[in-house]
Structures are given as structure tokens and as C-alpha cells.
Coordinates of C-alpha atoms in Angstrom, one line a residue:
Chain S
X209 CA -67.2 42.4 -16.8
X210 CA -70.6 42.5 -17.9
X211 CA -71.7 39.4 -15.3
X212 CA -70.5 41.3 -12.1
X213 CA -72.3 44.5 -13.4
X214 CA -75.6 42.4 -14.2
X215 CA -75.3 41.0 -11.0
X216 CA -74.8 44.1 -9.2
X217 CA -78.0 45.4 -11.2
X218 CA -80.2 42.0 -9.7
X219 CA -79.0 41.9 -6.5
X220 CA -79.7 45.8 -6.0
X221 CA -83.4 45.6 -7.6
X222 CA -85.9 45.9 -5.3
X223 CA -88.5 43.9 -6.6
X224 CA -85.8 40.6 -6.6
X225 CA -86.2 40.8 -3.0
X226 CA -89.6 40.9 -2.3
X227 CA -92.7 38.5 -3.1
X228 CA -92.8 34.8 -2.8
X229 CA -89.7 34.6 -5.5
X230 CA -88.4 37.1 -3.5
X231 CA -84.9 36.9 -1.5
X232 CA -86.5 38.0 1.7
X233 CA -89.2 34.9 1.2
X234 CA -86.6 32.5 0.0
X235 CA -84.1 33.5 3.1
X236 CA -86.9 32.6 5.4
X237 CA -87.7 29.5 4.5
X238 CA -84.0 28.5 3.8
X239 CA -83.9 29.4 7.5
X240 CA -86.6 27.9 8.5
X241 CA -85.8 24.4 7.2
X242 CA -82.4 24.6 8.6
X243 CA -83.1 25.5 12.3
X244 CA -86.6 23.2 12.1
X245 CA -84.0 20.6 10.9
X246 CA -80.8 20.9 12.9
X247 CA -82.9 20.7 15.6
X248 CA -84.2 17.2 14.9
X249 CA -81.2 16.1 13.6
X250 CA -79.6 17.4 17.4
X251 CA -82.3 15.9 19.1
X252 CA -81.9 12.4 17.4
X253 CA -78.4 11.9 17.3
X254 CA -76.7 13.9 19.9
X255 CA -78.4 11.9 22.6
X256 CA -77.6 8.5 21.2
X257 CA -73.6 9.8 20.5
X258 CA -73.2 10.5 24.3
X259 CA -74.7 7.5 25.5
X260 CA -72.9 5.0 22.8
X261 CA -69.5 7.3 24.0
X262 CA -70.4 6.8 27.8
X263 CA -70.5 3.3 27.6
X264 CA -67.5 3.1 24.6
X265 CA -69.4 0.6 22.6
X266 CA -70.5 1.7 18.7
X267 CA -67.4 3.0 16.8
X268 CA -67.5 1.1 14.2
X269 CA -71.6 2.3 13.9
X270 CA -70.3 6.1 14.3
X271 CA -67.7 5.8 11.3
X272 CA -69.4 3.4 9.0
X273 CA -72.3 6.0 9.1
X274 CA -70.1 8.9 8.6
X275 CA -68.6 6.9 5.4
X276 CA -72.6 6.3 4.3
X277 CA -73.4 9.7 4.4
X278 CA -70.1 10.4 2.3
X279 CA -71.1 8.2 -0.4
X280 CA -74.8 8.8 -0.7
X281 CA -75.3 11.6 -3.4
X282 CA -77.5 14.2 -1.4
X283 CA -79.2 14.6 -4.6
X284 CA -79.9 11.2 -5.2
X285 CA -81.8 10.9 -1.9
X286 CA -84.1 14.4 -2.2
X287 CA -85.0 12.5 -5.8
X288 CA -85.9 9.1 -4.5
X289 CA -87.8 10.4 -1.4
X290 CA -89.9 12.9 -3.6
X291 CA -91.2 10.3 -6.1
X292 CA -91.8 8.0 -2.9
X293 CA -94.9 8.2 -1.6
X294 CA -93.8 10.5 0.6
X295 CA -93.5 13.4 -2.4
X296 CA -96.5 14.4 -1.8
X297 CA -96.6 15.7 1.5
X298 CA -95.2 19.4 0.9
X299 CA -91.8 20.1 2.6
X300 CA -91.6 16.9 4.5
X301 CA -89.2 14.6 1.7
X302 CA -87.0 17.3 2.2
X303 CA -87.0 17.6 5.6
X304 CA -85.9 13.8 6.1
X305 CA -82.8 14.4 3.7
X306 CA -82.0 17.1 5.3
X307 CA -82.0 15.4 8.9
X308 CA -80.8 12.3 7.3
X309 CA -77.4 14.1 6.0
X310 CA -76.8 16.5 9.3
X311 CA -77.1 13.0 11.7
X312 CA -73.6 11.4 10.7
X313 CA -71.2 14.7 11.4
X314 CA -73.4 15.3 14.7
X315 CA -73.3 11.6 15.6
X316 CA -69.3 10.8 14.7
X317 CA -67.9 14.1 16.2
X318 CA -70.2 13.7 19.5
X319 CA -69.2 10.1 19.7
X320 CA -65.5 10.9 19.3
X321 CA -65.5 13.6 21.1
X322 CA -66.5 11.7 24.5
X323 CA -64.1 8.7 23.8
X324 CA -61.4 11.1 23.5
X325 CA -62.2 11.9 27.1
X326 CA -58.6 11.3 28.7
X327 CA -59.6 8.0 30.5
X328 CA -57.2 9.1 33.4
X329 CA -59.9 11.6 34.1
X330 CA -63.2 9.6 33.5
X331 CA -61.0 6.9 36.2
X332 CA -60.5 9.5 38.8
X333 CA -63.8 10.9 38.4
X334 CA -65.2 7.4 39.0
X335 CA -63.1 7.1 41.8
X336 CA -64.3 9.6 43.3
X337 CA -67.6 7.8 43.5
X338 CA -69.4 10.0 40.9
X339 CA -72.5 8.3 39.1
X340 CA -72.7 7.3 35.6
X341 CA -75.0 10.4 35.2
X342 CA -72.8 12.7 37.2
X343 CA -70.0 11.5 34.7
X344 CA -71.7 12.1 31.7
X345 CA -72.8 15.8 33.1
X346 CA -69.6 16.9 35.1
X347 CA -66.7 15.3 33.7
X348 CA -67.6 14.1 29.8
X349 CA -69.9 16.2 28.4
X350 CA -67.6 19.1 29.3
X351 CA -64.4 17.8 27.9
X352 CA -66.6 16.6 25.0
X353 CA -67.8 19.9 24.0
X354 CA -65.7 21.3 21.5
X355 CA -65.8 18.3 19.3
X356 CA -69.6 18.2 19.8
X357 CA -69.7 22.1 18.5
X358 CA -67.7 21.1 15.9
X359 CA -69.9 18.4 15.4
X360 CA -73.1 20.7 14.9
X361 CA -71.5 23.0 13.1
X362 CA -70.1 21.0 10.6
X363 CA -74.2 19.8 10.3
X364 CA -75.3 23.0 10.0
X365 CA -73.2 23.9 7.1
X366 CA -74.1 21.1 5.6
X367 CA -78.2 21.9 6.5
X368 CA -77.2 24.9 4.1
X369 CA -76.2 23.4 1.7
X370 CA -78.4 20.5 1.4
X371 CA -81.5 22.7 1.5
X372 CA -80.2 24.7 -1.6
X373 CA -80.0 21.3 -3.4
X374 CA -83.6 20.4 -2.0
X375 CA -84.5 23.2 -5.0
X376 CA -83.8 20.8 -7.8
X377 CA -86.7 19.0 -6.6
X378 CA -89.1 21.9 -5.8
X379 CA -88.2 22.2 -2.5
X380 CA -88.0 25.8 -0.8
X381 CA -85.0 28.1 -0.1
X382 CA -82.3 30.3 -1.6
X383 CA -81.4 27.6 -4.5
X384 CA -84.9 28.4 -5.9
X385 CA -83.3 31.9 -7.2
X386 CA -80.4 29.7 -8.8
X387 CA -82.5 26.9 -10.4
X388 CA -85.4 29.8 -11.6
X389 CA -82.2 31.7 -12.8
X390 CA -81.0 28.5 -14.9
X391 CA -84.4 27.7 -16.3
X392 CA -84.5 31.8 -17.7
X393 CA -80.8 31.3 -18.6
X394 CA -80.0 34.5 -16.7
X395 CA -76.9 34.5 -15.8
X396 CA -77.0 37.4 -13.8
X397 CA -79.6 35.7 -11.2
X398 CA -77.7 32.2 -11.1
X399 CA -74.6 34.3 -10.2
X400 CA -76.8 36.4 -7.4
X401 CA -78.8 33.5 -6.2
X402 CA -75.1 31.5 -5.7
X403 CA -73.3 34.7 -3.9
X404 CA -76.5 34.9 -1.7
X405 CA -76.3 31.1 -0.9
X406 CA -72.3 31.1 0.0
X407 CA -72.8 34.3 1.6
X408 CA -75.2 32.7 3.9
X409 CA -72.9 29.4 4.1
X410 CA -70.0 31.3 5.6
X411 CA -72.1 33.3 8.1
X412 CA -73.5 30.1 9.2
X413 CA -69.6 29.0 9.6
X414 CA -68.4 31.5 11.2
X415 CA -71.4 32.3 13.7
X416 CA -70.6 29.0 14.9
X417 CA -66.8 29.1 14.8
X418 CA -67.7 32.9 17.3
X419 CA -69.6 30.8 19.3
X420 CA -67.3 28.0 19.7
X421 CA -64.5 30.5 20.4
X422 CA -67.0 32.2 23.5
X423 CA -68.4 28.8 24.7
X424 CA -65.3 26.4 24.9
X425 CA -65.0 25.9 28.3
X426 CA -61.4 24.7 28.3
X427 CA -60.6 27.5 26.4
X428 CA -62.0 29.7 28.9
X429 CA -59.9 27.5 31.6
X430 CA -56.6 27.9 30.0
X431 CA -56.7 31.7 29.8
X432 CA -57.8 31.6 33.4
X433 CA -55.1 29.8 34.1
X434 CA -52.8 31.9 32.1
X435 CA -53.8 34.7 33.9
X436 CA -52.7 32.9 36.7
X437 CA -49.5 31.9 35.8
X438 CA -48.6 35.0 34.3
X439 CA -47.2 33.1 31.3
X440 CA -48.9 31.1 28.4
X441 CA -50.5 27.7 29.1
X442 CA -49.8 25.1 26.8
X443 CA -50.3 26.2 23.4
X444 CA -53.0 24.1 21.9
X445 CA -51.7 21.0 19.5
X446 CA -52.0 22.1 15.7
X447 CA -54.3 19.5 14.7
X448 CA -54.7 19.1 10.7
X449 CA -56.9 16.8 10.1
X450 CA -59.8 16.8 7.3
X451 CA -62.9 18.3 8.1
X452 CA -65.8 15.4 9.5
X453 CA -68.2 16.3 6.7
X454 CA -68.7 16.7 3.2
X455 CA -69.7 19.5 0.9
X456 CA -73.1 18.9 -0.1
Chain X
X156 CA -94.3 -9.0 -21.0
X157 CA -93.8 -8.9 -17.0
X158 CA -91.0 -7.0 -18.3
X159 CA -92.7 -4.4 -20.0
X160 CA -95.3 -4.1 -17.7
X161 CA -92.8 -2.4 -15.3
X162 CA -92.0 -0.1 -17.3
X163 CA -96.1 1.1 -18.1
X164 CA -96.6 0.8 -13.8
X165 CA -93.6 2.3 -13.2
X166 CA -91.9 0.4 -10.6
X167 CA -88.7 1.4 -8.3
X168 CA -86.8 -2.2 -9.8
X169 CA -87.6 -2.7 -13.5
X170 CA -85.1 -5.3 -15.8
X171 CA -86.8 -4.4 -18.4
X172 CA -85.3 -0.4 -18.1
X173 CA -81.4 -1.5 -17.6
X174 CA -82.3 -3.8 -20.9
X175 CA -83.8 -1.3 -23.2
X176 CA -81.3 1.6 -21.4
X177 CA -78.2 -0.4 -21.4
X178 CA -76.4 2.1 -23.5
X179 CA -77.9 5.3 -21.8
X180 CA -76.7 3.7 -18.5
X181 CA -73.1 2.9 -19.8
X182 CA -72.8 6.1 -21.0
X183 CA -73.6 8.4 -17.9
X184 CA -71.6 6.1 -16.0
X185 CA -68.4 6.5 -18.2
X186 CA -69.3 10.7 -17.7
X187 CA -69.3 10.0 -14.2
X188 CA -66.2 8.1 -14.1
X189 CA -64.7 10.3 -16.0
X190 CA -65.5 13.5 -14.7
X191 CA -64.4 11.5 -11.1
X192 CA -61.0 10.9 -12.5
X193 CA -59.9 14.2 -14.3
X194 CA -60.8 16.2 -10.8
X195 CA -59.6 14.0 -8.7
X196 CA -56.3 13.7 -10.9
X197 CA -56.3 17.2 -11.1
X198 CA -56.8 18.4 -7.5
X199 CA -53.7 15.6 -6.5
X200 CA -51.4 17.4 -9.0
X201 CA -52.7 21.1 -7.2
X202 CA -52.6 20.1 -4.4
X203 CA -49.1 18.5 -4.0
X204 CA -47.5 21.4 -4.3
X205 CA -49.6 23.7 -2.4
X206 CA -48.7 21.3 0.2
X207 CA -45.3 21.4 0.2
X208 CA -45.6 25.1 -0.6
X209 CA -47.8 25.8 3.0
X210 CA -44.9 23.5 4.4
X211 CA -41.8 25.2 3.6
X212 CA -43.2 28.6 4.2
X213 CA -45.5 29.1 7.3
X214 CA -46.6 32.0 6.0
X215 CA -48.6 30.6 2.9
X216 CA -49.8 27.2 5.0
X217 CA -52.5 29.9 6.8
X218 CA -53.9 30.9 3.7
X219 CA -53.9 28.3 2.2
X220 CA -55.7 26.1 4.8
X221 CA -58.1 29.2 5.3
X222 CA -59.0 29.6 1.7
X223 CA -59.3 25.6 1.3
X224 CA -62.0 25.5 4.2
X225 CA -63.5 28.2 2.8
X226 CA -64.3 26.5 -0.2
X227 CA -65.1 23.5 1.5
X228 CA -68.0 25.5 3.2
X229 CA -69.3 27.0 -0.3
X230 CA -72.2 24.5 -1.2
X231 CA -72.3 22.9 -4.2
X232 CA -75.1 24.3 -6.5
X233 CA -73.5 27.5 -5.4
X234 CA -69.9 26.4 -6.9
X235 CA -70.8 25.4 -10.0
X236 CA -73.7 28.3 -10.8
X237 CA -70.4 30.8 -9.3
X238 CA -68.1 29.0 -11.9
X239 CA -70.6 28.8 -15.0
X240 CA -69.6 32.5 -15.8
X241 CA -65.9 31.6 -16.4
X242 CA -66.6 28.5 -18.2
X243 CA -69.9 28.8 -19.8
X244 CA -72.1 25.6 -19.9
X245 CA -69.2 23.2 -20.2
X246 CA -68.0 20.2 -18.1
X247 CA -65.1 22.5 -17.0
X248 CA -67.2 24.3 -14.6
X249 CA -68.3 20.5 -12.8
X250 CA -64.6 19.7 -12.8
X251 CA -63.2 22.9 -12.0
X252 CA -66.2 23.1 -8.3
X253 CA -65.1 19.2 -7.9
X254 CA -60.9 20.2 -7.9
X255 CA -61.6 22.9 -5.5
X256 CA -63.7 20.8 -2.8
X257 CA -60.8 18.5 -3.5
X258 CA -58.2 20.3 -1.9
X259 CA -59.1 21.3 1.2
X260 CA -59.1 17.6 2.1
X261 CA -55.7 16.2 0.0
X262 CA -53.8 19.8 0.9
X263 CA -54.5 19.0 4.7
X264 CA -53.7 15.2 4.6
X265 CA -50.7 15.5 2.9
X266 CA -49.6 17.9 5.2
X267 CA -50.1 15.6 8.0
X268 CA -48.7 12.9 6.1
X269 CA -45.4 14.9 5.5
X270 CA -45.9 16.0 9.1
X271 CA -45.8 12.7 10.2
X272 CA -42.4 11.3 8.7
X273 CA -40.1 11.0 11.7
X274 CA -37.1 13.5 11.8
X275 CA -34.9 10.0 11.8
X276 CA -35.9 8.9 8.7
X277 CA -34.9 12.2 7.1
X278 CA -31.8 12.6 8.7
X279 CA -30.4 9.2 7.7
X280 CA -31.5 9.9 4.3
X281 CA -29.8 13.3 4.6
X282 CA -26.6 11.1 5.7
X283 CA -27.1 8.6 2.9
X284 CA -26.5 11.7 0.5
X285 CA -29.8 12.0 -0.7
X286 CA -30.8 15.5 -2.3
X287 CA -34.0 17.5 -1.6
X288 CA -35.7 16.1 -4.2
X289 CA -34.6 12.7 -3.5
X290 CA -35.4 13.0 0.0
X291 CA -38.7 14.1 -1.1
X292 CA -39.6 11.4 -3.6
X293 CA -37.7 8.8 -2.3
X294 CA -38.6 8.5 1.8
X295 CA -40.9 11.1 2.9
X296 CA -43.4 10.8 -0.3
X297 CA -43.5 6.7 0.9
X298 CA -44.0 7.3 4.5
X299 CA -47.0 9.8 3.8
X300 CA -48.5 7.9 1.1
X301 CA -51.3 6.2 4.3
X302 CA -52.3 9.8 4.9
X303 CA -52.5 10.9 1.4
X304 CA -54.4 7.6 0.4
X305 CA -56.9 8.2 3.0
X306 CA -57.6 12.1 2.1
X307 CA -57.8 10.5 -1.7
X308 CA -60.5 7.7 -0.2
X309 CA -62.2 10.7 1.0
X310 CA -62.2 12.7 -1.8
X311 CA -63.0 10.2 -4.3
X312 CA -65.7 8.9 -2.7
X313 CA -67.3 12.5 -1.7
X314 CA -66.4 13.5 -5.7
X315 CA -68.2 10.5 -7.1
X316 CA -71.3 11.6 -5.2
X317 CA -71.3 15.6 -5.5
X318 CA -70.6 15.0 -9.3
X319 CA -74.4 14.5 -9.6
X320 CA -75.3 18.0 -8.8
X321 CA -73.3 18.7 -12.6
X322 CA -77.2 17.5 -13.5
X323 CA -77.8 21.1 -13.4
X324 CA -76.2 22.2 -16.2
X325 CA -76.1 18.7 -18.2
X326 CA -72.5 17.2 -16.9
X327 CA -73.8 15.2 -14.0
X328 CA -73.0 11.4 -15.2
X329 CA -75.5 9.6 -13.6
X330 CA -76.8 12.9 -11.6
X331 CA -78.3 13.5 -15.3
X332 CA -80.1 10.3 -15.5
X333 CA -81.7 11.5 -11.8
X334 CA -82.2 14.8 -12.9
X335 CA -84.1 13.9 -15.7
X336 CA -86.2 11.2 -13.8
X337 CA -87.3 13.4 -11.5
X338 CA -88.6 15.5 -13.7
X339 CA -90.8 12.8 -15.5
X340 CA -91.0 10.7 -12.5
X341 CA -89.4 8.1 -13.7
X342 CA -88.5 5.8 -11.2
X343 CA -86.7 3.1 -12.2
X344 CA -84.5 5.3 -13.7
X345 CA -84.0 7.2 -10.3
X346 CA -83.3 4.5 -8.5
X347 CA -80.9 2.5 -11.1
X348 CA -78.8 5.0 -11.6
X349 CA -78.8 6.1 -7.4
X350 CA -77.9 2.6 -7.1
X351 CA -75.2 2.7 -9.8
X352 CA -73.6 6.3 -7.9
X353 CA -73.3 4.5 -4.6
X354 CA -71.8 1.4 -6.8
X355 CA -69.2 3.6 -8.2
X356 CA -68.5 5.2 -4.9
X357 CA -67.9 1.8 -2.8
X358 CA -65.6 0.2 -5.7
X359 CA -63.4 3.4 -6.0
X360 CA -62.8 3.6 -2.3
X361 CA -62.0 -0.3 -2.5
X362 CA -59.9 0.1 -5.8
X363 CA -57.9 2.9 -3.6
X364 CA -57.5 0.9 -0.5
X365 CA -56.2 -1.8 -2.4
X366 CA -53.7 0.2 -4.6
X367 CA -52.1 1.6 -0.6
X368 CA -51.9 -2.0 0.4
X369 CA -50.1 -2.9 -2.7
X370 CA -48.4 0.5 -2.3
X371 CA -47.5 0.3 1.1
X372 CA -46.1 -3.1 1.6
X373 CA -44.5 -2.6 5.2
X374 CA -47.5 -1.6 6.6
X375 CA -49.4 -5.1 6.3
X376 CA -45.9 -6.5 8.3
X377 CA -46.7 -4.6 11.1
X378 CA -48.4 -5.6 14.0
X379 CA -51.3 -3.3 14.2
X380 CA -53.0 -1.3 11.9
X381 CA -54.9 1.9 12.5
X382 CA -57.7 2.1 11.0
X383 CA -58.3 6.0 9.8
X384 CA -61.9 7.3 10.6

């Protein structure tokens, strides 16, 4: 097919990967708007989650947001915040959407994620005089953790792919190539700017799902404990439920 | 003349834009709608029997869940520019990205739906004579239907809003309305037709939640219902 060979040719020209157009410039500032904003969005809603879990009250907050962010076209919001008066300070319209759209996986999967705490546990633990603090540190935020991963990773993809829609507007990042590529009707660099974008999607996915794998502490427990047994620990419920998030 | 004047100073609310745009506005919402319905039609009638497909045999429910995420991860602008080679510039390529987010979402939730229709139920059917298919149809199709209306809430409602990124190449529905707003800073027009997406997204979801009550008729008799996050 004459698309996959004029792809091959882009994506293995030098000069597509360097300069401000470049791949190399476009991969760095995708970057850099995701990390700059899964950072915020972290450092916003993460905190909030736990505490609102702690004390059990907010669910209805944590899923009617979730079902906000659901029905909110991403590209409607990049749209309205660049022709507010915020459009005309540089990166920072997209930076809002993109923290805006990462907060409701983080905040739903953090917040359901410490309610799912087995109450048995959080009882005995406050039994056994721990502190509110202690609990949150010891006992919750441990058995919490996976779902608060998943939680972050599910933002991150979605980072990804907001960032490559912040290009419609102007905005930096890898869907530059793709929207440059539609307004020269080449196919070959719509093609190559989309494989770049999905390729970097997917490592995003699956860095996270490596670390998750490394990090999960009960994880790490039940092998231990296999090890100890000599046998194998309870195999882990199949859960198949829908992804928290949305393609964006 | 207030009317007009909204218009000239370009203001986010502006009667006088649905007035004069009244047909532009039916017209991108009935794209919209339409492109909603054909994928989300579509990816129910692929996804049903992937579903049972990934239930009878183990061995395909891996892939099949594994290629569905997989998708799922692929972001939008990506999916349709990927697709725009097979279709050219045609509404196919919006519809065909749309049916493939759909699934990983209605393939998963009627598994669990299926998943979730107690061995009992089956067995007196099995007694009562029923067939496969009848079986099928007849009890475990009902007792999934909660699951597989909330995976369609889902999907309709996350459809309806990633349809606007079809703006790209002209089959956005409303998305085109933005698309071309933001380029001439039109605001009015931004915000009416943003206004009009969320709109669409809310009614669906309540237009499907009503069709699983009137669906579901035993549920509302019980006692307590769970609400599905």
C-alpha cells in the first residue's frame, strides 16, 4: 500500500524530526504538558479523594464528577477556554483542560479505592488505638493503592490524549504533526503523526501498568505469603468491570 | 436591535445567533445524533457476539479484552487520522473510531452481565426445556440487560461527546459548529453548540435509563437498588 510506504518514507526523514515542527520538539512539549499537568491534577485531587474516603462522606460528589467529565466534549472545553479571556496567555487554556479532565479518574478511583477499605480492618485498626492520621498512612492508604495507581494512570492516558486534541486549538504537542498533516492533505504525516501519538499512548499505559505490577504492595504480600505456604494464595477475583475513564 | 448588537460585540449568549442559525443548528445536531446512533447501534450488534464469543471460549475472552483496552487507550485524533486511510474523508472513518471505543466498554459489561445470571436461573430454564438460544434470549439476555444498559449509558454519553473531534475532517455534528468558531472566534457559536453537546449527552443517558426501567420491570419491585457508578 502506497500509505504505509509514504509513511515509512516520513517517519524515517530526518528532517521530520528535527526543528520546532519537528518530532523531537513536539515529543517534548507533549511531555512536558503532561507531567507539568498530572502533577497538578495529583496534587489537587488526590488529597481531597483521601480525605473525603477517610471520613466516607462525598460519593455522590466523586461519581457525579466522573459522569461530568464523561459528558463534557474535551474539545468543546480547549475551544471555550481559548476564546475566554484566558486564550491569550500561551499554554495556560490548555493547561486547565488538561488538569480539568485528568481530576475526575484521579478523584473517583482514589475515593473508591479507600471506601473499599474492608471496614473489618479500618475497625481493628481503630481499635487498636491508631489515630485518624496513623489510619490514613498505615492501614488505608496502603490497601487503597492499587485503585489509586489505577486512578493515575487512567489520568495520564487521558493527559495524552487530551494534549493531542489541545492541537486543534494551537496548543503544543504531537497532534500538531496530525493537524499540520491535515491542513497539507498529506496523508502520509496524518498517518505518522497518529502512529507516533498511539505509540506514545500505549507506552504511557503500560509504564504504568510495570509500575503497578512492581509497586502493589498486596501483590508483593501475597507472593510472600505464597512463598510461605508453599502453595498459591488466593487467586485474585477476575474483576471485569469498565475502565473509570474515557477516551479523549 | 439589542439582538443584532450581540452578534457585532460578539457575546458568549446571543438569541439573535440561534435565530438567524436555527437551521445550521438543527442540522449539526441531527449529524450528531446521527452519527451517535449508527455507532452506537453498531458497536451493540459487534459487540454481542464478541461477548458471548470471549464467553464460550476462554481462549478468545483474553484477546479480546486485551485488544478492546487497547483501543480504548488510542486517543481520539489519533483514531480517526489512523482510519482516514481506509475510508478516505467520509463519515465512515468518525463512526468506524466511535464503534471501536465502543466496545471495550459494551464487550466488558455484557460479560459481566452474562457473568452475573445466577447458575439457578439457568438450570430451571434448562429444566423447563428451553434450547441454547432460548436460554440465551429468553432468561440470561433479561437478567443482564442492568449491566448492558449501564455500559450503553456509558458509551452513549462518552460517543455523544468524542463525536466532536469528527470536526477534523468535517463529520463532527456540533464539533463542526466548534471547530469552525474557533477558528473565526465566534463565540456564541462555541458556546451554543457546547451547550447543545452536553444537552444531547444528558437526555440520551436519561432516554436510556428510562428505556431499562421500562425494560426491567422487576427491578423497581425490589427493595433496593444499586446504583452503578
Amino acid at each position: 500500500m502506497s500509505v504505509l510506504a509514504n509513511t515509512w518514507t516520513w517517519l524515517t526523514t530526518g528532517a521530520h524530526w528535527s526543528g520546532a515542527d519537528g518530532v523531537w520538539h513536539r515529543l517534548g512539549e507533549h511531555l512536558f504538558l503532561t507531567v507539568v499537568c498530572l502533577a497538578i491534577s495529583c496534587a489537587v485531587a488526590l488529597p481531597v479523594a483521601v480525605l473525603l474516603g477517610h471520613v466516607g462522606k462525598g460519593g455522590a460528589l466523586a461519581v457525579n464528577i466522573s459522569n461530568a467529565g464523561r459528558a463534557v466534549p474535551t474539545f468543546a472545553v480547549l475551544v471555550l477556554l481559548l476564546l475566554s479571556p484566558l486564550g491569550t496567555h500561551g499554554s495556560w487554556p490548555t493547561i486547565i483542560a488538561l488538569v480539568l479532565f485528568a481530576i475526575p479518574p484521579l478523584l473517583t478511583n482514589a475515593y473508591v479505592g479507600m471506601r473499599e477499605v474492608d471496614r473489618d480492618v479500618v475497625e481493628a485498626a481503630r481499635g487498636m488505638g491508631m489515630t485518624g492520621r496513623q489510619l490514613i498512612g498505615r492501614v488505608e492508604l496502603p490497601l487503597a493503592f492499587p485503585l489509586i495507581l489505577t486512578g493515575v494512570r487512567t489520568a495520564a492516558v487521558q493527559v495524552v490524549a487530551t494534549t493531542t486534541l489541545a492541537a486543534l486549538p494551537g496548543g503544543g504537542g504531537l497532534g500538531r504533526i496530525i493537524t499540520a498533516g491535515f491542513r497539507l492533505t498529506d496523508t502520509a504525516q496524518v498517518v505518522s503523526g497518529a502512529l507516533l501519538v498511539a505509540a506514545l499512548a500505549l507506552l504511557v499505559e503500560g509504564a504504568f501498568v510495570a509500575v503497578e505490577r512492581l509497586l502493589d504492595p498486596r501483590r508483593r504480600r501475597t507472593r510472600i505469603a505464597d512463598r510461605k505456604t508453599g502453595g498459591r494464595g488466593p487467586a485474585a477475583p477476575e474483576k471485569v468491570l469498565p475502565p473509570v475513564g474515557n477516551p479523549a | 436591535m439589542a439582538g443584532q448588537n450581540c452578534l457585532i460585540t460578539n457575546e458568549w449568549i446571543c438569541g439573535e445567533y440561534v435565530r438567524t442559525r436555527g437551521q445550521e443548528l438543527t442540522d449539526a445536531t441531527l449529524q450528531h445524533v446521527g452519527i451517535t446512533l449508527a455507532s452506537v447501534a453498531i458497536g451493540l450488534l459487534v459487540a454481542f457476539p464478541l461477548a458471548l464469543l470471549a464467553r464460550r471460549w476462554r481462549g478468545v475472552a483474553g484477546p479480546v479484552l486485551g485488544l478492546t483496552t487497547i483501543l480504548y487507550t488510542v486517543p481520539s485524533l489519533a483514531m480517526f487520522s489512523l482510519l482516514v486511510p481506509v475510508f478516505g474523508l467520509s463519515v465512515a472513518v468518525v463512526v468506524t473510531g466511535l464503534v471501536l471505543y465502543s466496545l471495550t466498554i459494551l464487550v466488558r459489561n455484557i460479560l459481566a452481565g452474562l457473568a452475573s445470571v445466577p447458575e439457578e436461573a439457568r438450570e430451571a430454564a434448562r429444566g423447563m426445556g428451553y434450547g441454547p438460544v432460548r436460554l440465551l434470549f429468553g432468561v440470561e439476555l433479561p437478567l443482564a440487560l442492568p449491566a448492558l444498559m449501564a455500559g450503553l449509558r456509558i458509551t452513549t454519553v462518552s460517543t455523544v461527546s468524542l463525536t466532536t473531534v469528527g470536526a477534523i475532517i468535517g463529520y463532527g455534528g456540533l464539533g463542526n459548529l466548534i471547530y469552525e468558531g474557533m477558528h473565526s472566534f465566534f463565540k456564541a457559536q462555541v458556546l451554543t453548540a457546547s451547550a447543545l453537546c452536553v444537552a444531547l449527552a444528558v437526555l440520551a443517558d436519561l432516554a436510556l435509563l428510562l428505556l431499562q426501567r421500562l425494560l426491567t420491570p422487576w427491578a423497581r419491585a425490589g427493595k433496593r437498588k444499586k446504583v452503578a457508578a
